[in-house]
Coordinates of C-alpha atoms and ligand atoms in Angstrom, one line a residue:
X1 CA 5.8 -25.6 14.3
X2 CA 9.3 -26.4 13.2
X3 CA 12.2 -26.4 15.6
X4 CA 13.5 -22.9 15.9
X5 CA 16.4 -21.9 13.8
X6 CA 19.7 -21.7 15.6
X7 CA 21.7 -18.9 14.2
X8 CA 25.4 -19.1 14.8
X9 CA 27.9 -16.3 14.6
X10 CA 30.0 -16.2 11.5
X11 CA 33.6 -17.4 11.7
X12 CA 35.8 -14.8 13.2
X13 CA 33.2 -13.6 15.7
X14 CA 33.1 -14.6 19.3
X15 CA 32.0 -18.1 20.0
X16 CA 29.5 -16.9 22.6
X17 CA 27.8 -14.9 19.9
X18 CA 25.5 -17.7 19.0
X19 CA 21.9 -17.0 20.0
X20 CA 18.8 -18.8 19.7
X21 CA 16.1 -17.1 17.8
X22 CA 13.7 -19.1 19.9
X23 CA 14.4 -16.8 22.8
X24 CA 13.5 -13.9 20.6
X25 CA 10.4 -15.5 19.3
X26 CA 9.2 -16.0 22.9
X27 CA 9.6 -12.3 23.5
X28 CA 7.0 -11.6 20.8
X29 CA 3.9 -11.1 22.8
X30 CA 0.3 -10.5 21.7
X31 CA -0.4 -8.0 24.4
X32 CA 2.6 -5.8 23.3
X33 CA 1.5 -5.9 19.7
X34 CA -2.1 -5.0 20.5
X35 CA -0.9 -2.1 22.7
X36 CA 1.4 -0.8 19.9
X37 CA -1.3 -1.1 17.3
X38 CA -3.9 0.6 19.5
X39 CA -1.5 3.6 20.0
X40 CA -1.1 3.8 16.2
X41 CA -4.8 3.6 15.6
X42 CA -5.5 6.4 18.0
X43 CA -3.8 8.8 15.6
X44 CA -6.3 9.5 12.8
X45 CA -3.7 9.8 10.2
X46 CA -5.9 10.2 7.1
X47 CA -3.9 10.8 4.0
X48 CA -3.0 14.4 3.6
X49 CA -4.3 15.4 7.1
X50 CA -2.2 17.0 9.8
X51 CA -2.5 13.8 11.7
X52 CA -0.3 12.1 9.0
X53 CA 2.5 14.3 10.4
X54 CA 1.5 13.5 13.9
X55 CA 1.7 9.8 13.2
X56 CA 5.3 10.2 11.9
X57 CA 6.4 11.9 15.1
X58 CA 4.6 9.3 17.2
X59 CA 6.4 6.5 15.3
X60 CA 9.7 8.3 15.6
X61 CA 9.4 8.3 19.3
X62 CA 8.6 4.6 19.2
X63 CA 11.6 3.8 17.0
X64 CA 13.9 5.6 19.4
X65 CA 12.3 3.8 22.3
X66 CA 13.3 0.5 20.9
X67 CA 16.9 1.8 20.4
X68 CA 16.9 2.6 16.6
X69 CA 18.7 5.5 15.1
X70 CA 16.2 7.7 13.3
X71 CA 16.1 10.1 10.5
X72 CA 13.0 12.3 10.6
X73 CA 12.9 15.1 8.0
X74 CA 10.5 17.5 6.5
X75 CA 9.9 16.6 2.9
X76 CA 10.1 19.5 0.5
X77 CA 6.7 18.6 -1.1
X78 CA 6.8 21.1 -3.9
X79 CA 10.4 20.1 -5.0
X80 CA 9.5 16.4 -4.7
X81 CA 6.4 16.8 -6.8
X82 CA 8.4 18.6 -9.5
X83 CA 10.6 15.6 -9.9
X84 CA 10.1 14.1 -13.4
X85 CA 9.7 10.6 -11.8
X86 CA 7.3 11.7 -9.1
X87 CA 4.6 9.1 -8.8
X88 CA 1.6 11.4 -8.2
X89 CA -0.4 12.8 -5.3
X90 CA -4.1 13.4 -4.7
X91 CA -4.3 15.1 -1.3
X92 CA -3.3 18.8 -0.8
X93 CA -0.4 18.9 1.7
X94 CA 1.3 21.8 3.4
X95 CA 3.8 19.5 4.9
X96 CA 5.0 15.9 4.9
X97 CA 7.5 14.0 6.9
X98 CA 9.9 11.3 6.1
X99 CA 11.0 8.8 8.7
X100 CA 13.5 6.0 8.7
X101 CA 14.7 3.9 11.7
X102 CA 18.0 2.1 11.4
X103 CA 19.6 -0.6 13.4
X104 CA 22.7 -2.8 12.8
X105 CA 26.4 -2.7 12.1
X106 CA 26.0 -2.2 8.4
X107 CA 28.6 -4.9 7.6
X108 CA 26.2 -7.2 5.7
X109 CA 23.0 -6.9 3.8
X110 CA 20.5 -4.2 4.5
X111 CA 16.9 -5.3 4.8
X112 CA 14.2 -2.7 4.3
X113 CA 10.9 -3.1 6.1
X114 CA 8.5 -0.5 4.6
X115 CA 5.1 0.6 5.8
X116 CA 2.7 3.5 5.4
X117 CA 1.2 5.4 8.3
X118 CA -1.5 7.1 6.3
X119 CA -5.0 5.7 6.1
X120 CA -8.1 6.4 4.0
X121 CA -11.0 8.3 5.7
X122 CA -13.3 6.0 7.8
X123 CA -16.5 7.1 6.0
X124 CA -19.7 7.5 8.0
X125 CA -21.7 4.3 7.7
X126 CA -21.2 0.7 8.5
X127 CA -19.0 0.9 11.6
X128 CA -19.9 -1.2 14.7
X129 CA -16.7 0.0 16.3
X130 CA -15.3 3.5 16.8
X131 CA -12.7 4.0 13.9
X132 CA -10.0 5.5 16.1
X133 CA -10.6 3.6 19.4
X134 CA -8.7 0.5 18.7
X135 CA -11.3 -1.8 20.2
X136 CA -10.3 -5.4 20.9
X137 CA -13.0 -7.9 20.4
X138 CA -13.4 -11.5 19.1
X139 CA -9.6 -11.9 18.9
X140 CA -9.2 -8.9 16.6
X141 CA -8.2 -5.3 16.8
X142 CA -10.7 -3.0 15.1
X143 CA -10.2 0.5 13.6
X144 CA -9.4 2.4 10.5
X145 CA -5.9 1.3 9.4
X146 CA -6.0 -1.8 11.6
X147 CA -5.0 -4.0 8.7
X148 CA -4.0 -1.4 6.1
X149 CA -1.5 -1.1 7.5
X150 CA -0.8 -0.1 11.1
X151 CA -0.8 -3.8 12.0
X152 CA 2.2 -4.2 9.7
X153 CA 3.9 -1.2 11.3
X154 CA 3.5 -2.7 14.8
X155 CA 4.9 -6.0 13.6
X156 CA 8.0 -4.4 12.1
X157 CA 8.7 -2.4 15.2
X158 CA 8.2 -5.2 17.7
X159 CA 10.3 -7.7 15.6
X160 CA 13.2 -5.3 16.0
X161 CA 12.4 -4.8 19.7
X162 CA 12.3 -8.5 20.4
X163 CA 15.7 -9.0 18.7
X164 CA 17.3 -6.1 20.6
X165 CA 15.8 -7.2 23.9
X166 CA 17.3 -10.6 23.4
X167 CA 20.7 -8.9 23.1
X168 CA 21.2 -9.7 19.4
X169 CA 23.4 -7.5 17.3
X170 CA 23.2 -7.4 13.5
X171 CA 26.1 -7.6 11.2
X172 CA 23.9 -6.1 8.5
X173 CA 21.3 -3.5 8.9
X174 CA 17.5 -3.3 9.1
X175 CA 15.8 -0.1 8.0
X176 CA 12.2 0.7 8.9
X177 CA 10.9 3.0 6.3
X178 CA 7.8 4.7 7.7
X179 CA 6.1 6.6 4.9
X180 CA 3.2 9.0 4.4
X181 CA 1.2 9.4 1.2
X182 CA 1.1 5.8 0.1
X183 CA -2.7 5.8 -0.4
X184 CA -2.6 8.8 -2.8
X185 CA 0.4 7.9 -4.9
X186 CA 3.6 7.1 -3.0
X187 CA 5.1 10.5 -2.0
X188 CA 6.6 9.1 1.2
X189 CA 8.4 6.1 -0.3
X190 CA 9.5 8.2 -3.3
X191 CA 11.0 10.9 -1.0
X192 CA 12.6 8.2 1.2
X193 CA 14.4 6.7 -1.8
X194 CA 15.4 10.1 -3.1
X195 CA 17.0 10.8 0.4
X196 CA 19.2 7.8 -0.2
X197 CA 17.6 5.2 2.2
X198 CA 18.0 2.0 0.2
X199 CA 18.7 -1.6 0.8
X200 CA 19.4 -5.0 -0.7
X201 CA 16.0 -6.4 -0.3
X202 CA 12.7 -5.1 1.0
X203 CA 9.4 -6.3 2.5
X204 CA 6.3 -4.0 2.6
X205 CA 4.1 -5.2 5.5
X206 CA 0.8 -4.6 3.7
X207 CA -2.1 -7.0 4.5
X208 CA -1.5 -10.2 2.7
X209 CA -2.8 -12.7 5.3
X210 CA 0.7 -14.1 5.7
X211 CA 1.0 -14.9 2.0
X212 CA 3.9 -13.7 0.0
X213 CA 2.9 -11.2 -2.7
X214 CA 5.6 -11.0 -5.3
X215 CA 3.7 -9.0 -7.9
X216 CA 1.3 -6.1 -7.7
X217 CA -0.9 -4.8 -10.5
X218 CA -0.8 -1.1 -11.4
X219 CA -3.5 1.5 -10.7
X220 CA -4.0 4.7 -12.6
X221 CA -6.3 7.4 -11.4
X222 CA -8.3 9.1 -14.2
X223 CA -10.9 11.7 -14.7
X224 CA -13.5 11.7 -17.5
X225 CA -15.3 15.0 -18.3
X226 CA -18.5 14.2 -20.2
X227 CA -20.2 17.2 -21.8
X228 CA -24.0 17.8 -22.2
X229 CA -26.2 20.8 -22.8
X230 CA -28.2 22.3 -20.1
X231 CA -31.8 23.5 -20.6
X232 CA -34.7 23.9 -18.2
X233 CA -36.1 20.6 -17.1
X234 CA -39.5 21.4 -18.7
X235 CA -37.7 21.5 -22.1
X236 CA -35.7 18.4 -21.5
X237 CA -35.7 17.2 -25.1
X238 CA -34.0 20.4 -26.2
X239 CA -31.0 19.6 -24.0
X240 CA -28.4 16.9 -23.9
X241 CA -28.3 14.9 -20.7
X242 CA -24.6 14.4 -19.7
X243 CA -25.6 11.6 -17.4
X244 CA -27.0 9.6 -20.3
X245 CA -23.9 10.2 -22.3
X246 CA -21.8 9.0 -19.3
X247 CA -23.9 5.8 -19.2
X248 CA -23.0 5.2 -22.8
X249 CA -19.3 5.6 -22.0
X250 CA -19.5 3.5 -19.0
X251 CA -20.8 0.6 -21.0
X252 CA -17.7 0.9 -23.2
X253 CA -15.5 0.8 -20.0
X254 CA -17.2 -2.4 -18.9
X255 CA -16.5 -4.0 -22.3
X256 CA -12.9 -2.8 -22.1
X257 CA -12.6 -4.3 -18.5
X258 CA -13.8 -7.7 -19.7
X259 CA -11.3 -7.7 -22.6
X260 CA -8.4 -6.7 -20.3
X261 CA -9.2 -9.5 -17.8
X262 CA -9.7 -12.3 -20.4
X263 CA -6.3 -13.9 -20.0
X264 CA -4.5 -12.7 -16.9
X265 CA -1.0 -13.4 -15.8
X266 CA -0.7 -16.8 -14.0
X267 CA 0.2 -15.0 -10.7
X268 CA -3.3 -13.4 -11.0
X269 CA -5.1 -16.6 -11.9
X270 CA -6.9 -16.8 -8.5
X271 CA -8.7 -13.5 -8.9
X272 CA -12.1 -13.1 -10.6
X273 CA -11.2 -9.6 -11.8
X274 CA -7.5 -8.8 -11.4
X275 CA -7.5 -5.6 -13.3
X276 CA -10.8 -3.7 -12.5
X277 CA -11.9 -0.4 -14.0
X278 CA -13.8 1.3 -11.2
X279 CA -15.4 4.8 -11.2
X280 CA -15.4 5.9 -7.6
X281 CA -16.8 9.4 -7.7
X282 CA -19.4 11.0 -10.0
X283 CA -20.5 14.7 -10.1
X284 CA -23.2 15.9 -12.4
X285 CA -25.4 18.9 -12.9
X286 CA -25.9 21.9 -10.8
X287 CA -29.7 22.3 -10.3
X288 CA -32.5 19.8 -9.8
X289 CA -34.7 21.4 -12.5
X290 CA -32.0 21.5 -15.2
X291 CA -30.7 19.0 -17.6
X292 CA -27.2 18.2 -16.4
X293 CA -24.6 19.8 -18.6
X294 CA -21.6 17.9 -17.4
X295 CA -20.5 14.7 -15.7
X296 CA -17.1 14.5 -14.0
X297 CA -16.3 10.9 -13.3
X298 CA -13.1 9.9 -11.4
X299 CA -11.9 6.4 -11.3
X300 CA -9.1 3.9 -11.3
X301 CA -7.8 1.7 -14.1
X302 CA -6.0 -1.5 -13.2
X303 CA -2.7 -2.1 -15.0
X304 CA -1.8 -5.6 -15.9
X305 CA 1.5 -7.3 -14.8
X306 CA 4.0 -6.6 -17.6
X307 CA 2.0 -3.8 -19.1
X308 CA 3.3 -0.3 -19.4
X309 CA 1.5 2.7 -17.9
X310 CA 1.4 4.3 -21.4
X311 CA -0.1 1.1 -22.9
X312 CA -2.8 1.0 -20.3
X313 CA -3.7 4.6 -20.7
X314 CA -3.8 4.2 -24.5
X315 CA -6.3 1.4 -24.2
X316 CA -8.7 3.4 -22.0
X317 CA -8.3 6.5 -24.2
X318 CA -9.1 4.5 -27.4
X319 CA -12.1 2.9 -25.8
X320 CA -13.5 6.3 -24.8
X321 CA -12.8 7.7 -28.2
X322 CA -14.5 4.8 -29.9
X323 CA -17.6 5.3 -27.6
X324 CA -17.6 8.9 -28.6
X325 CA -17.3 8.1 -32.3
X326 CA -20.6 6.1 -32.3
X327 CA -22.7 8.8 -30.5
X328 CA -23.8 11.8 -32.6
X329 CA -23.4 14.3 -29.7
X330 CA -20.2 13.0 -28.3
X331 CA -18.7 12.8 -31.8
X332 CA -18.6 16.6 -31.9
X333 CA -18.3 17.1 -28.1
X334 CA -15.9 14.3 -27.1
X335 CA -15.2 13.2 -23.6
X336 CA -11.9 14.3 -22.3
X337 CA -9.7 11.9 -20.3
X338 CA -7.3 13.3 -17.7
X339 CA -4.6 11.3 -15.8
X340 CA -4.1 12.8 -12.4
X341 CA -3.3 11.7 -8.8
X342 CA -1.9 8.3 -8.0
X343 CA -0.2 6.6 -11.0
X344 CA 0.9 3.2 -9.8
X345 CA 2.8 1.1 -12.3
X346 CA 2.7 -2.7 -11.9
X347 CA 5.7 -4.4 -10.4
X348 CA 7.0 -7.8 -9.8
X349 CA 9.9 -9.9 -8.7
X350 CA 10.2 -13.5 -9.7
X351 CA 8.4 -16.1 -7.5
X352 CA 11.8 -17.7 -6.9
X353 CA 13.8 -14.5 -6.3
X354 CA 16.1 -14.4 -3.3
X355 CA 13.9 -12.1 -1.2
X356 CA 10.9 -14.4 -1.8
X357 CA 12.9 -17.6 -0.9
X358 CA 14.3 -15.9 2.3
X359 CA 10.9 -14.8 3.4
X360 CA 9.3 -18.1 2.6
X361 CA 12.0 -19.9 4.6
X362 CA 11.3 -17.6 7.6
X363 CA 7.6 -18.2 7.3
X364 CA 8.2 -22.0 7.2
X365 CA 10.2 -21.8 10.5
X366 CA 7.2 -20.2 12.2
X367 CA 4.3 -22.0 10.5
X368 CA 5.8 -25.3 9.5
X369 CA 4.4 -24.9 6.0
X370 CA 5.3 -22.9 3.0
X371 CA 3.3 -19.7 2.3
X372 CA 1.4 -19.1 -0.9
X373 CA 3.3 -17.0 -3.4
X374 CA 1.0 -15.0 -5.6
X375 CA 0.2 -11.7 -7.2
X376 CA -2.2 -9.0 -5.9
X377 CA -4.6 -6.8 -7.8
X378 CA -3.8 -3.6 -6.1
X379 CA -1.1 -1.0 -6.6
X380 CA 1.6 -0.6 -4.0
X381 CA 5.0 1.1 -3.2
X382 CA 6.6 -2.1 -4.6
X383 CA 6.8 -0.3 -8.0
X384 CA 8.9 2.4 -6.4
X385 CA 11.2 0.1 -4.4
X386 CA 11.6 -2.4 -7.1
X387 CA 10.8 -0.4 -10.3
X388 CA 12.5 2.8 -9.4
X389 CA 15.2 1.8 -6.9
X390 CA 15.9 -1.7 -8.1
X391 CA 15.4 -3.3 -4.7
X392 CA 13.8 -6.7 -4.9
X393 CA 10.6 -6.2 -2.9
X394 CA 7.7 -8.4 -1.8
X395 CA 4.6 -7.8 0.3
X396 CA 3.9 -9.7 3.5
X397 CA 1.8 -8.8 6.4
X398 CA -1.1 -9.4 8.7
X399 CA -4.8 -8.8 7.8
X400 CA -7.0 -9.3 4.8
X401 CA -6.9 -6.6 2.1
X402 CA -10.6 -7.2 1.5
X403 CA -11.1 -5.4 4.8
X404 CA -8.9 -2.5 3.8
X405 CA -10.7 0.8 3.0
X406 CA -14.0 -0.8 4.3
X407 CA -16.1 -0.1 7.5
X408 CA -15.2 -2.3 10.5
X409 CA -11.7 -2.9 9.3
X410 CA -10.0 -5.3 11.7
X411 CA -7.0 -7.6 12.0
X412 CA -6.7 -10.9 13.9
X413 CA -4.3 -10.7 16.9
X414 CA -2.9 -14.2 16.0
X415 CA -1.7 -12.9 12.6
X416 CA 0.1 -10.0 14.3
X417 CA 2.1 -12.5 16.4
X418 CA 2.8 -14.9 13.5
X419 CA 4.0 -12.1 11.1
X420 CA 6.2 -10.6 13.8
X421 CA 7.8 -13.9 14.5
X422 CA 8.4 -14.4 10.8
X423 CA 10.0 -11.0 10.6
X424 CA 12.2 -11.9 13.5
X425 CA 13.4 -14.9 11.5
X426 CA 13.8 -12.9 8.3
X427 CA 15.8 -10.2 10.0
X428 CA 18.1 -12.8 11.5
X429 CA 18.5 -14.6 8.2
X430 CA 18.9 -11.5 6.1
X431 CA 21.1 -9.4 8.3
X432 CA 22.9 -12.1 10.2
X433 CA 23.7 -11.8 13.9
X434 CA 26.8 -10.1 15.2
X435 CA 28.4 -10.7 18.6
X436 CA 26.0 -10.4 21.5
Ligands
ZN501 ZN1 -1.8 -0.2 2.4

């Protein structure tokens, strides 16, 4: 571990304003982080559920408890969804809440720390721990959202608390943007930006295992409707089995996927499949003794770094059209392609951008070694913060994304501490201390 950074007050401020970040780092304690995370995990804030709103109200109380000013507002979902730049939404919502905590004098740079409170459903199988109990075992905290990304939320909050408890004042400002609806498109971050909460640089504390993710692939949700012709099962040959037609189209999607991953961007070179095409739900037929007349397949198309959303959609549409063209039935009854739900464009900042360098330097002060800087194959709110609002944004947080959305999701306690300490260093470097 490197010697802790000593941050001195800028000229013109009181001499006694110097403070040692080391004192603040010592105030970052594993037991506090675990308790904060467990309280977050106890709220089953599945995307689009009432508990999503409950989570925002819980976090608002926590932001106030650490001394932040808060803006908690009801998002006008219908008006927001009607915005021409709205990024999409899959869950039905009656209500949604925006929440931003702010701290600092606002005389210098504004650092945004962004995190989502919503989580995907736990699913039924494969859990050895209770999804909402926040069990602590084997040096890890377990539960739905443990790594994606309530751990990141806990780190953000306690980094601010540690600095405030040490009597630090910030010349600049730190904003904690707590958002809903990340998992189904980005409603929360979009509404937060529309409300005017912006900054000079941003970090989303998604699970990156303490690596700096400067680029994220896009992800477009699609629906394929594959027609068949239903007849009684006893006369199967008289009908057209939509499932068999779907299998034909699926083979074309696999070939398209291979083509699209043949020469990925260097930031994606470490992934076997940076831009997957995955069908996640299938619905077919309506009676066990009937030839299925229809398949509805919903899936997700990965978008390459530097590729446009329109370009990626065009590739999938052409591949489906070509598959239809070489099937006698589908030629006259073509598959329809619909784009709905989350539409994540890819996003990136340069690996040597200011935000990347500042965060990497903060990481070095805690770990004594530079973090990996790389791309990630999933969509994120980076494309809203960077793409829409022009805020240079990277991802950095505790936990391994391979555990996200899976049973027995968990996060190592050690990473909670390390990421929080890095955020302490980052806030001090980016926002600068004011007089104590
Ligand atoms: Zn996430």
